[in-house]
Amino acid sequence: MNEMRIPYHVGIIMDGNGRWATKRGKKRSAGHLEGSKTLEKLAIYANKRGVKILSVYAFSTDNFKRSSEEVNYLMDLFIMQFNNKMSKIDKEGIRVIFSGRRHPLREDVLEAMDKITEKTKNNKNGILNICLNYGGMEEIVDAAKKIAIDFADDVIKLDDIDKQSFNKYLYQNLPPVDLLIRTSGEYRISNFMPYQITYSEFYFTDVLFPDFNEKEFEKALESFNSRDRRFGNAK
Ligand code: FPP
């Protein structure tokens, strides 16, 4: 049997926390809490399976439209996770980085983000890229602005702007996403990493994110393995 090909960079749109809770007669926040436990286990499992980068959609720029109760719960949950619960991830040698705009995140959230970034900065086994207050079109616009500044300052020439150099102006200079997973039966990208998913394989599942365990992740890897990736080439 051929050896399994493991995607280098996996993205997950972690959807369905709210529905998971509502189905159980619980508040939506219970779904987010359960989702955060799933994420911790998954980050470690994916790394053990050889996935080097895991990018997850934790909070979109548009999620600020939710009730202040839900937004505040999520922000408090992030702080709790970054301050206390990510020690296992750190122990596995996984580096935590963030993608997104800092404004208008609360100061205490930014502090917790900076702390976990600093604590794990020398970890070499893999990367957990947490997209928080993230928007994909926003990322491209922000990159274009940074390039415009560098162009005006003579740091970059027009002819030097290409796909690779543009990538360096994104929030993080990461390789493309090989496999993109979305849970909970929705078939949308929702502004998640548009620059990085242009050649991704997509895996959609009805499973709600809190239930997306190691076994379900394995199914996504198997599906990825069955794909014939040609990157525009002929067969
Ligand atoms: C989408 O489900 C999920 C979110 C907006 C939040 C995702 C956050 C987590 C999984 C916690 C992550 C924790 C850390 C530490 C990064 P939804 O609420 O839109 O679900 P619904 O579509 O069923 O309402």
PDB file of C-alpha atoms and ligand atoms in Angstrom:
ATOM      1  CA  MET A   1       0.000   0.000   0.000  1.00  0.00           C
ATOM      2  CA  ASN A   2       1.231   3.475  -0.796  1.00  0.00           C
ATOM      3  CA  GLU A   3       2.064   5.637   2.173  1.00  0.00           C
ATOM      4  CA  MET A   4      -0.548   8.202   3.108  1.00  0.00           C
ATOM      5  CA  ARG A   5       0.088  11.748   1.909  1.00  0.00           C
ATOM      6  CA  ILE A   6      -0.357  14.172   4.772  1.00  0.00           C
ATOM      7  CA  PRO A   7      -1.376  17.768   4.005  1.00  0.00           C
ATOM      8  CA  TYR A   8       1.289  20.214   5.200  1.00  0.00           C
ATOM      9  CA  HIS A   9      -1.180  23.001   5.958  1.00  0.00           C
ATOM     10  CA  VAL A  10      -4.773  22.326   7.037  1.00  0.00           C
ATOM     11  CA  GLY A  11      -7.421  25.012   7.573  1.00  0.00           C
ATOM     12  CA  ILE A  12     -10.585  24.500   9.615  1.00  0.00           C
ATOM     13  CA  ILE A  13     -13.722  26.625   9.617  1.00  0.00           C
ATOM     14  CA  MET A  14     -14.976  25.545  13.043  1.00  0.00           C
ATOM     15  CA  ASP A  15     -18.725  25.889  12.544  1.00  0.00           C
ATOM     16  CA  GLY A  16     -21.718  24.525  14.444  1.00  0.00           C
ATOM     17  CA  ASN A  17     -20.913  25.266  18.090  1.00  0.00           C
ATOM     18  CA  GLY A  18     -24.205  27.115  18.564  1.00  0.00           C
ATOM     19  CA  ARG A  19     -26.307  24.345  17.028  1.00  0.00           C
ATOM     20  CA  TRP A  20     -24.453  21.704  19.055  1.00  0.00           C
ATOM     21  CA  ALA A  21     -25.524  23.503  22.241  1.00  0.00           C
ATOM     22  CA  THR A  22     -29.085  24.319  21.155  1.00  0.00           C
ATOM     23  CA  LYS A  23     -29.669  20.647  20.243  1.00  0.00           C
ATOM     24  CA  ARG A  24     -28.839  19.797  23.847  1.00  0.00           C
ATOM     25  CA  GLY A  25     -31.013  22.534  25.337  1.00  0.00           C
ATOM     26  CA  LYS A  26     -27.920  24.457  26.412  1.00  0.00           C
ATOM     27  CA  LYS A  27     -26.811  28.049  25.878  1.00  0.00           C
ATOM     28  CA  ARG A  28     -24.703  28.772  22.791  1.00  0.00           C
ATOM     29  CA  SER A  29     -21.737  29.482  25.062  1.00  0.00           C
ATOM     30  CA  ALA A  30     -21.684  25.796  26.095  1.00  0.00           C
ATOM     31  CA  GLY A  31     -21.063  24.953  22.444  1.00  0.00           C
ATOM     32  CA  HIS A  32     -18.127  27.348  22.234  1.00  0.00           C
ATOM     33  CA  LEU A  33     -16.616  25.860  25.391  1.00  0.00           C
ATOM     34  CA  GLU A  34     -16.961  22.347  23.977  1.00  0.00           C
ATOM     35  CA  GLY A  35     -15.536  23.578  20.656  1.00  0.00           C
ATOM     36  CA  SER A  36     -12.470  24.926  22.410  1.00  0.00           C
ATOM     37  CA  LYS A  37     -11.863  21.487  23.988  1.00  0.00           C
ATOM     38  CA  THR A  38     -12.215  19.866  20.569  1.00  0.00           C
ATOM     39  CA  LEU A  39      -9.731  22.333  19.119  1.00  0.00           C
ATOM     40  CA  GLU A  40      -7.117  21.574  21.773  1.00  0.00           C
ATOM     41  CA  LYS A  41      -7.337  17.819  21.122  1.00  0.00           C
ATOM     42  CA  LEU A  42      -7.376  18.304  17.375  1.00  0.00           C
ATOM     43  CA  ALA A  43      -4.349  20.592  17.317  1.00  0.00           C
ATOM     44  CA  ILE A  44      -2.312  17.954  19.122  1.00  0.00           C
ATOM     45  CA  TYR A  45      -3.661  15.080  17.031  1.00  0.00           C
ATOM     46  CA  ALA A  46      -3.088  16.854  13.704  1.00  0.00           C
ATOM     47  CA  ASN A  47       0.484  17.606  14.739  1.00  0.00           C
ATOM     48  CA  LYS A  48       1.075  13.967  15.697  1.00  0.00           C
ATOM     49  CA  ARG A  49      -0.260  12.936  12.269  1.00  0.00           C
ATOM     50  CA  GLY A  50       2.366  15.134  10.626  1.00  0.00           C
ATOM     51  CA  VAL A  51       0.293  18.205   9.772  1.00  0.00           C
ATOM     52  CA  LYS A  52       2.778  21.032  10.228  1.00  0.00           C
ATOM     53  CA  ILE A  53       0.404  23.993  10.144  1.00  0.00           C
ATOM     54  CA  LEU A  54      -3.170  24.138  11.379  1.00  0.00           C
ATOM     55  CA  SER A  55      -5.061  27.372  10.703  1.00  0.00           C
ATOM     56  CA  VAL A  56      -8.362  27.760  12.511  1.00  0.00           C
ATOM     57  CA  TYR A  57     -11.148  30.328  12.197  1.00  0.00           C
ATOM     58  CA  ALA A  58     -11.824  31.334  15.803  1.00  0.00           C
ATOM     59  CA  PHE A  59     -13.520  34.708  15.263  1.00  0.00           C
ATOM     60  CA  SER A  60     -14.253  36.647  12.098  1.00  0.00           C
ATOM     61  CA  THR A  61     -14.368  40.430  11.793  1.00  0.00           C
ATOM     62  CA  ASP A  62     -18.113  39.959  11.150  1.00  0.00           C
ATOM     63  CA  ASN A  63     -18.626  37.973  14.365  1.00  0.00           C
ATOM     64  CA  PHE A  64     -18.659  41.334  16.201  1.00  0.00           C
ATOM     65  CA  LYS A  65     -22.240  41.622  14.885  1.00  0.00           C
ATOM     66  CA  ARG A  66     -23.322  38.914  17.372  1.00  0.00           C
ATOM     67  CA  SER A  67     -24.862  39.831  20.737  1.00  0.00           C
ATOM     68  CA  SER A  68     -22.459  41.493  23.160  1.00  0.00           C
ATOM     69  CA  GLU A  69     -23.129  38.601  25.548  1.00  0.00           C
ATOM     70  CA  GLU A  70     -21.838  36.061  23.015  1.00  0.00           C
ATOM     71  CA  VAL A  71     -18.901  38.230  21.902  1.00  0.00           C
ATOM     72  CA  ASN A  72     -17.831  38.801  25.511  1.00  0.00           C
ATOM     73  CA  TYR A  73     -18.176  35.118  26.335  1.00  0.00           C
ATOM     74  CA  LEU A  74     -15.955  34.204  23.381  1.00  0.00           C
ATOM     75  CA  MET A  75     -13.342  36.821  24.323  1.00  0.00           C
ATOM     76  CA  ASP A  76     -13.262  35.549  27.931  1.00  0.00           C
ATOM     77  CA  LEU A  77     -12.986  31.988  26.624  1.00  0.00           C
ATOM     78  CA  PHE A  78     -10.031  32.948  24.409  1.00  0.00           C
ATOM     79  CA  ILE A  79      -8.265  34.561  27.386  1.00  0.00           C
ATOM     80  CA  MET A  80      -8.872  31.479  29.553  1.00  0.00           C
ATOM     81  CA  GLN A  81      -7.569  29.179  26.814  1.00  0.00           C
ATOM     82  CA  PHE A  82      -4.477  31.234  26.016  1.00  0.00           C
ATOM     83  CA  ASN A  83      -3.564  31.761  29.669  1.00  0.00           C
ATOM     84  CA  ASN A  84      -4.192  28.304  31.105  1.00  0.00           C
ATOM     85  CA  LYS A  85      -5.315  25.672  28.689  1.00  0.00           C
ATOM     86  CA  MET A  86      -2.706  25.796  26.005  1.00  0.00           C
ATOM     87  CA  SER A  87       0.065  24.237  28.063  1.00  0.00           C
ATOM     88  CA  LYS A  88      -0.482  20.853  26.371  1.00  0.00           C
ATOM     89  CA  ILE A  89      -0.098  22.497  22.992  1.00  0.00           C
ATOM     90  CA  ASP A  90       3.068  24.184  24.232  1.00  0.00           C
ATOM     91  CA  LYS A  91       4.387  20.879  25.610  1.00  0.00           C
ATOM     92  CA  GLU A  92       3.928  19.269  22.202  1.00  0.00           C
ATOM     93  CA  GLY A  93       6.243  21.904  20.773  1.00  0.00           C
ATOM     94  CA  ILE A  94       3.541  23.689  18.807  1.00  0.00           C
ATOM     95  CA  ARG A  95       4.013  27.389  18.185  1.00  0.00           C
ATOM     96  CA  VAL A  96       0.899  29.548  18.461  1.00  0.00           C
ATOM     97  CA  ILE A  97       0.552  32.500  16.102  1.00  0.00           C
ATOM     98  CA  PHE A  98      -2.372  34.775  15.205  1.00  0.00           C
ATOM     99  CA  SER A  99      -3.849  36.217  12.041  1.00  0.00           C
ATOM    100  CA  GLY A 100      -6.212  39.150  12.041  1.00  0.00           C
ATOM    101  CA  ARG A 101      -6.611  42.798  12.935  1.00  0.00           C
ATOM    102  CA  ARG A 102      -5.796  43.864  16.486  1.00  0.00           C
ATOM    103  CA  HIS A 103      -8.332  46.682  16.486  1.00  0.00           C
ATOM    104  CA  PRO A 104     -10.954  46.619  18.107  1.00  0.00           C
ATOM    105  CA  LEU A 105      -9.991  43.623  20.262  1.00  0.00           C
ATOM    106  CA  ARG A 106     -10.028  44.212  24.018  1.00  0.00           C
ATOM    107  CA  GLU A 107      -6.714  44.979  25.692  1.00  0.00           C
ATOM    108  CA  ASP A 108      -6.894  41.895  27.933  1.00  0.00           C
ATOM    109  CA  VAL A 109      -7.472  39.666  24.879  1.00  0.00           C
ATOM    110  CA  LEU A 110      -4.477  41.207  23.093  1.00  0.00           C
ATOM    111  CA  GLU A 111      -2.345  40.679  26.197  1.00  0.00           C
ATOM    112  CA  ALA A 112      -3.276  36.982  26.388  1.00  0.00           C
ATOM    113  CA  MET A 113      -2.581  36.583  22.660  1.00  0.00           C
ATOM    114  CA  ASP A 114       0.829  38.227  23.016  1.00  0.00           C
ATOM    115  CA  LYS A 115       1.659  36.084  26.037  1.00  0.00           C
ATOM    116  CA  ILE A 116       0.996  32.751  24.322  1.00  0.00           C
ATOM    117  CA  THR A 117       2.776  33.943  21.166  1.00  0.00           C
ATOM    118  CA  GLU A 118       5.851  34.846  23.217  1.00  0.00           C
ATOM    119  CA  LYS A 119       5.716  31.667  25.330  1.00  0.00           C
ATOM    120  CA  THR A 120       5.628  29.347  22.318  1.00  0.00           C
ATOM    121  CA  LYS A 121       7.800  31.337  19.907  1.00  0.00           C
ATOM    122  CA  ASN A 122      10.705  28.882  19.910  1.00  0.00           C
ATOM    123  CA  ASN A 123       8.571  25.764  19.459  1.00  0.00           C
ATOM    124  CA  LYS A 124       9.537  23.883  16.328  1.00  0.00           C
ATOM    125  CA  ASN A 125       7.175  20.919  15.946  1.00  0.00           C
ATOM    126  CA  GLY A 126       4.381  22.753  14.208  1.00  0.00           C
ATOM    127  CA  ILE A 127       2.245  25.870  14.053  1.00  0.00           C
ATOM    128  CA  LEU A 128      -1.261  26.617  15.267  1.00  0.00           C
ATOM    129  CA  ASN A 129      -2.393  29.739  13.418  1.00  0.00           C
ATOM    130  CA  ILE A 130      -5.442  31.162  15.180  1.00  0.00           C
ATOM    131  CA  CYS A 131      -7.466  33.496  12.984  1.00  0.00           C
ATOM    132  CA  LEU A 132      -9.021  35.918  15.460  1.00  0.00           C
ATOM    133  CA  ASN A 133     -10.786  39.077  14.374  1.00  0.00           C
ATOM    134  CA  TYR A 134      -9.858  37.800  10.943  1.00  0.00           C
ATOM    135  CA  GLY A 135     -11.287  38.606   7.529  1.00  0.00           C
ATOM    136  CA  GLY A 136      -9.767  37.380   4.285  1.00  0.00           C
ATOM    137  CA  MET A 137     -10.655  40.391   2.130  1.00  0.00           C
ATOM    138  CA  GLU A 138      -9.451  42.598   4.994  1.00  0.00           C
ATOM    139  CA  GLU A 139      -6.141  40.690   4.974  1.00  0.00           C
ATOM    140  CA  ILE A 140      -5.641  41.348   1.263  1.00  0.00           C
ATOM    141  CA  VAL A 141      -6.562  45.031   1.655  1.00  0.00           C
ATOM    142  CA  ASP A 142      -4.209  45.392   4.644  1.00  0.00           C
ATOM    143  CA  ALA A 143      -1.408  43.733   2.639  1.00  0.00           C
ATOM    144  CA  ALA A 144      -2.023  46.069  -0.314  1.00  0.00           C
ATOM    145  CA  LYS A 145      -1.755  49.075   2.013  1.00  0.00           C
ATOM    146  CA  LYS A 146       1.544  47.817   3.458  1.00  0.00           C
ATOM    147  CA  ILE A 147       2.904  47.291  -0.060  1.00  0.00           C
ATOM    148  CA  ALA A 148       1.789  50.791  -1.058  1.00  0.00           C
ATOM    149  CA  ILE A 149       3.741  52.204   1.900  1.00  0.00           C
ATOM    150  CA  ASP A 150       6.838  50.141   1.036  1.00  0.00           C
ATOM    151  CA  PHE A 151       6.544  51.173  -2.611  1.00  0.00           C
ATOM    152  CA  ALA A 152       6.339  54.837  -1.654  1.00  0.00           C
ATOM    153  CA  ASP A 153       9.356  54.367   0.631  1.00  0.00           C
ATOM    154  CA  ASP A 154      11.345  52.623  -2.141  1.00  0.00           C
ATOM    155  CA  VAL A 155      11.490  49.389  -0.128  1.00  0.00           C
ATOM    156  CA  ILE A 156       9.862  47.411  -2.956  1.00  0.00           C
ATOM    157  CA  LYS A 157       9.835  47.992  -6.726  1.00  0.00           C
ATOM    158  CA  LEU A 158       6.774  47.457  -8.898  1.00  0.00           C
ATOM    159  CA  ASP A 159       8.430  44.554 -10.746  1.00  0.00           C
ATOM    160  CA  ASP A 160       9.223  42.821  -7.464  1.00  0.00           C
ATOM    161  CA  ILE A 161       5.556  42.507  -6.513  1.00  0.00           C
ATOM    162  CA  ASP A 162       4.555  38.938  -7.300  1.00  0.00           C
ATOM    163  CA  LYS A 163       2.699  36.057  -5.642  1.00  0.00           C
ATOM    164  CA  GLN A 164       5.591  35.205  -3.330  1.00  0.00           C
ATOM    165  CA  SER A 165       6.478  38.717  -2.219  1.00  0.00           C
ATOM    166  CA  PHE A 166       2.782  39.563  -1.777  1.00  0.00           C
ATOM    167  CA  ASN A 167       2.440  36.579   0.570  1.00  0.00           C
ATOM    168  CA  LYS A 168       5.006  38.184   2.895  1.00  0.00           C
ATOM    169  CA  TYR A 169       2.663  41.147   3.411  1.00  0.00           C
ATOM    170  CA  LEU A 170      -0.195  38.954   4.652  1.00  0.00           C
ATOM    171  CA  TYR A 171      -0.745  38.643   8.426  1.00  0.00           C
ATOM    172  CA  GLN A 172       1.523  35.572   8.447  1.00  0.00           C
ATOM    173  CA  ASN A 173       3.864  34.403   5.693  1.00  0.00           C
ATOM    174  CA  LEU A 174       2.526  30.845   5.501  1.00  0.00           C
ATOM    175  CA  PRO A 175       2.521  28.323   2.640  1.00  0.00           C
ATOM    176  CA  PRO A 176      -0.820  27.676   0.916  1.00  0.00           C
ATOM    177  CA  VAL A 177      -3.556  25.643   2.607  1.00  0.00           C
ATOM    178  CA  ASP A 178      -3.593  22.084   1.218  1.00  0.00           C
ATOM    179  CA  LEU A 179      -6.809  20.913   2.837  1.00  0.00           C
ATOM    180  CA  LEU A 180      -9.689  23.110   3.982  1.00  0.00           C
ATOM    181  CA  ILE A 181     -12.296  21.588   6.288  1.00  0.00           C
ATOM    182  CA  ARG A 182     -15.664  23.111   7.135  1.00  0.00           C
ATOM    183  CA  THR A 183     -17.897  21.467   9.680  1.00  0.00           C
ATOM    184  CA  SER A 184     -21.677  21.652  10.252  1.00  0.00           C
ATOM    185  CA  GLY A 185     -22.990  21.174   6.725  1.00  0.00           C
ATOM    186  CA  GLU A 186     -22.472  24.692   5.383  1.00  0.00           C
ATOM    187  CA  TYR A 187     -20.914  25.056   1.924  1.00  0.00           C
ATOM    188  CA  ARG A 188     -19.333  28.478   2.230  1.00  0.00           C
ATOM    189  CA  ILE A 189     -15.870  29.941   2.652  1.00  0.00           C
ATOM    190  CA  SER A 190     -17.050  32.925   4.734  1.00  0.00           C
ATOM    191  CA  ASN A 191     -14.033  35.146   4.075  1.00  0.00           C
ATOM    192  CA  PHE A 192     -11.509  32.557   5.346  1.00  0.00           C
ATOM    193  CA  MET A 193      -7.985  32.760   3.907  1.00  0.00           C
ATOM    194  CA  PRO A 194      -8.922  33.473   0.263  1.00  0.00           C
ATOM    195  CA  TYR A 195      -5.305  34.099  -0.792  1.00  0.00           C
ATOM    196  CA  GLN A 196      -4.126  30.832   0.755  1.00  0.00           C
ATOM    197  CA  ILE A 197      -6.911  28.474  -0.404  1.00  0.00           C
ATOM    198  CA  THR A 198      -6.768  29.027  -4.150  1.00  0.00           C
ATOM    199  CA  TYR A 199      -5.580  25.422  -4.756  1.00  0.00           C
ATOM    200  CA  SER A 200      -6.904  23.793  -1.563  1.00  0.00           C
ATOM    201  CA  GLU A 201      -8.861  20.592  -1.536  1.00  0.00           C
ATOM    202  CA  PHE A 202     -12.177  21.157   0.265  1.00  0.00           C
ATOM    203  CA  TYR A 203     -13.752  18.784   2.767  1.00  0.00           C
ATOM    204  CA  PHE A 204     -17.262  19.521   3.986  1.00  0.00           C
ATOM    205  CA  THR A 205     -18.926  17.482   6.717  1.00  0.00           C
ATOM    206  CA  ASP A 206     -22.280  17.648   8.499  1.00  0.00           C
ATOM    207  CA  VAL A 207     -20.574  16.929  11.839  1.00  0.00           C
ATOM    208  CA  LEU A 208     -20.838  19.923  14.201  1.00  0.00           C
ATOM    209  CA  PHE A 209     -17.467  21.245  15.310  1.00  0.00           C
ATOM    210  CA  PRO A 210     -17.615  20.119  18.979  1.00  0.00           C
ATOM    211  CA  ASP A 211     -18.129  16.544  17.664  1.00  0.00           C
ATOM    212  CA  PHE A 212     -15.323  16.809  15.103  1.00  0.00           C
ATOM    213  CA  ASN A 213     -12.982  14.437  16.904  1.00  0.00           C
ATOM    214  CA  GLU A 214      -9.814  12.616  15.893  1.00  0.00           C
ATOM    215  CA  LYS A 215     -11.810   9.960  14.007  1.00  0.00           C
ATOM    216  CA  GLU A 216     -13.586  12.609  11.958  1.00  0.00           C
ATOM    217  CA  PHE A 217     -10.283  14.359  11.245  1.00  0.00           C
ATOM    218  CA  GLU A 218      -8.919  11.046  10.010  1.00  0.00           C
ATOM    219  CA  LYS A 219     -11.816  10.840   7.515  1.00  0.00           C
ATOM    220  CA  ALA A 220     -10.830  14.248   6.161  1.00  0.00           C
ATOM    221  CA  LEU A 221      -7.232  13.046   5.744  1.00  0.00           C
ATOM    222  CA  GLU A 222      -8.442   9.944   3.914  1.00  0.00           C
ATOM    223  CA  SER A 223     -10.564  12.064   1.617  1.00  0.00           C
ATOM    224  CA  PHE A 224      -7.572  14.320   0.907  1.00  0.00           C
ATOM    225  CA  ASN A 225      -5.590  11.220  -0.018  1.00  0.00           C
ATOM    226  CA  SER A 226      -8.113  10.167  -2.609  1.00  0.00           C
ATOM    227  CA  ARG A 227      -7.822  13.491  -4.479  1.00  0.00           C
ATOM    228  CA  ASP A 228      -5.788  13.956  -7.621  1.00  0.00           C
ATOM    229  CA  ARG A 229      -4.161  17.368  -7.191  1.00  0.00           C
ATOM    230  CA  ARG A 230      -3.002  18.760 -10.509  1.00  0.00           C
ATOM    231  CA  PHE A 231      -2.506  22.491  -9.804  1.00  0.00           C
ATOM    232  CA  GLY A 232      -3.712  23.353 -13.300  1.00  0.00           C
ATOM    233  CA  ASN A 233      -1.661  20.653 -15.026  1.00  0.00           C
ATOM    234  CA  ALA A 234      -3.149  18.148 -17.471  1.00  0.00           C
ATOM    235  CA  LYS A 235      -3.609  14.558 -16.288  1.00  0.00           C
TER     236      LYS A 235
HETATM  237  C1  FPP B   1     -18.907  29.067  14.786  1.00  0.00           C
HETATM  238  O1  FPP B   1     -20.008  28.339  15.295  1.00  0.00           O
HETATM  239  C2  FPP B   1     -17.905  29.181  15.819  1.00  0.00           C
HETATM  240  C3  FPP B   1     -17.404  30.346  16.301  1.00  0.00           C
HETATM  241  C4  FPP B   1     -17.847  31.681  15.830  1.00  0.00           C
HETATM  242  C5  FPP B   1     -16.400  30.338  17.394  1.00  0.00           C
HETATM  243  C6  FPP B   1     -15.310  29.319  17.208  1.00  0.00           C
HETATM  244  C7  FPP B   1     -14.551  29.235  18.454  1.00  0.00           C
HETATM  245  C8  FPP B   1     -14.133  28.091  19.030  1.00  0.00           C
HETATM  246  C9  FPP B   1     -14.321  26.745  18.447  1.00  0.00           C
HETATM  247  C10 FPP B   1     -13.368  28.183  20.285  1.00  0.00           C
HETATM  248  C11 FPP B   1     -11.933  28.301  19.883  1.00  0.00           C
HETATM  249  C12 FPP B   1     -11.094  28.492  21.002  1.00  0.00           C
HETATM  250  C13 FPP B   1      -9.848  28.991  20.909  1.00  0.00           C
HETATM  251  C14 FPP B   1      -9.015  28.965  22.095  1.00  0.00           C
HETATM  252  C15 FPP B   1      -9.282  29.561  19.673  1.00  0.00           C
HETATM  253  P1  FPP B   1     -21.392  29.075  15.407  1.00  0.00           P
HETATM  254  O2  FPP B   1     -21.475  29.722  16.722  1.00  0.00           O
HETATM  255  O3  FPP B   1     -21.575  29.984  14.230  1.00  0.00           O
HETATM  256  O4  FPP B   1     -22.369  27.852  15.315  1.00  0.00           O
HETATM  257  P2  FPP B   1     -23.826  27.862  14.680  1.00  0.00           P
HETATM  258  O5  FPP B   1     -23.646  28.087  13.196  1.00  0.00           O
HETATM  259  O6  FPP B   1     -24.326  26.495  14.995  1.00  0.00           O
HETATM  260  O7  FPP B   1     -24.605  28.950  15.345  1.00  0.00           O
END
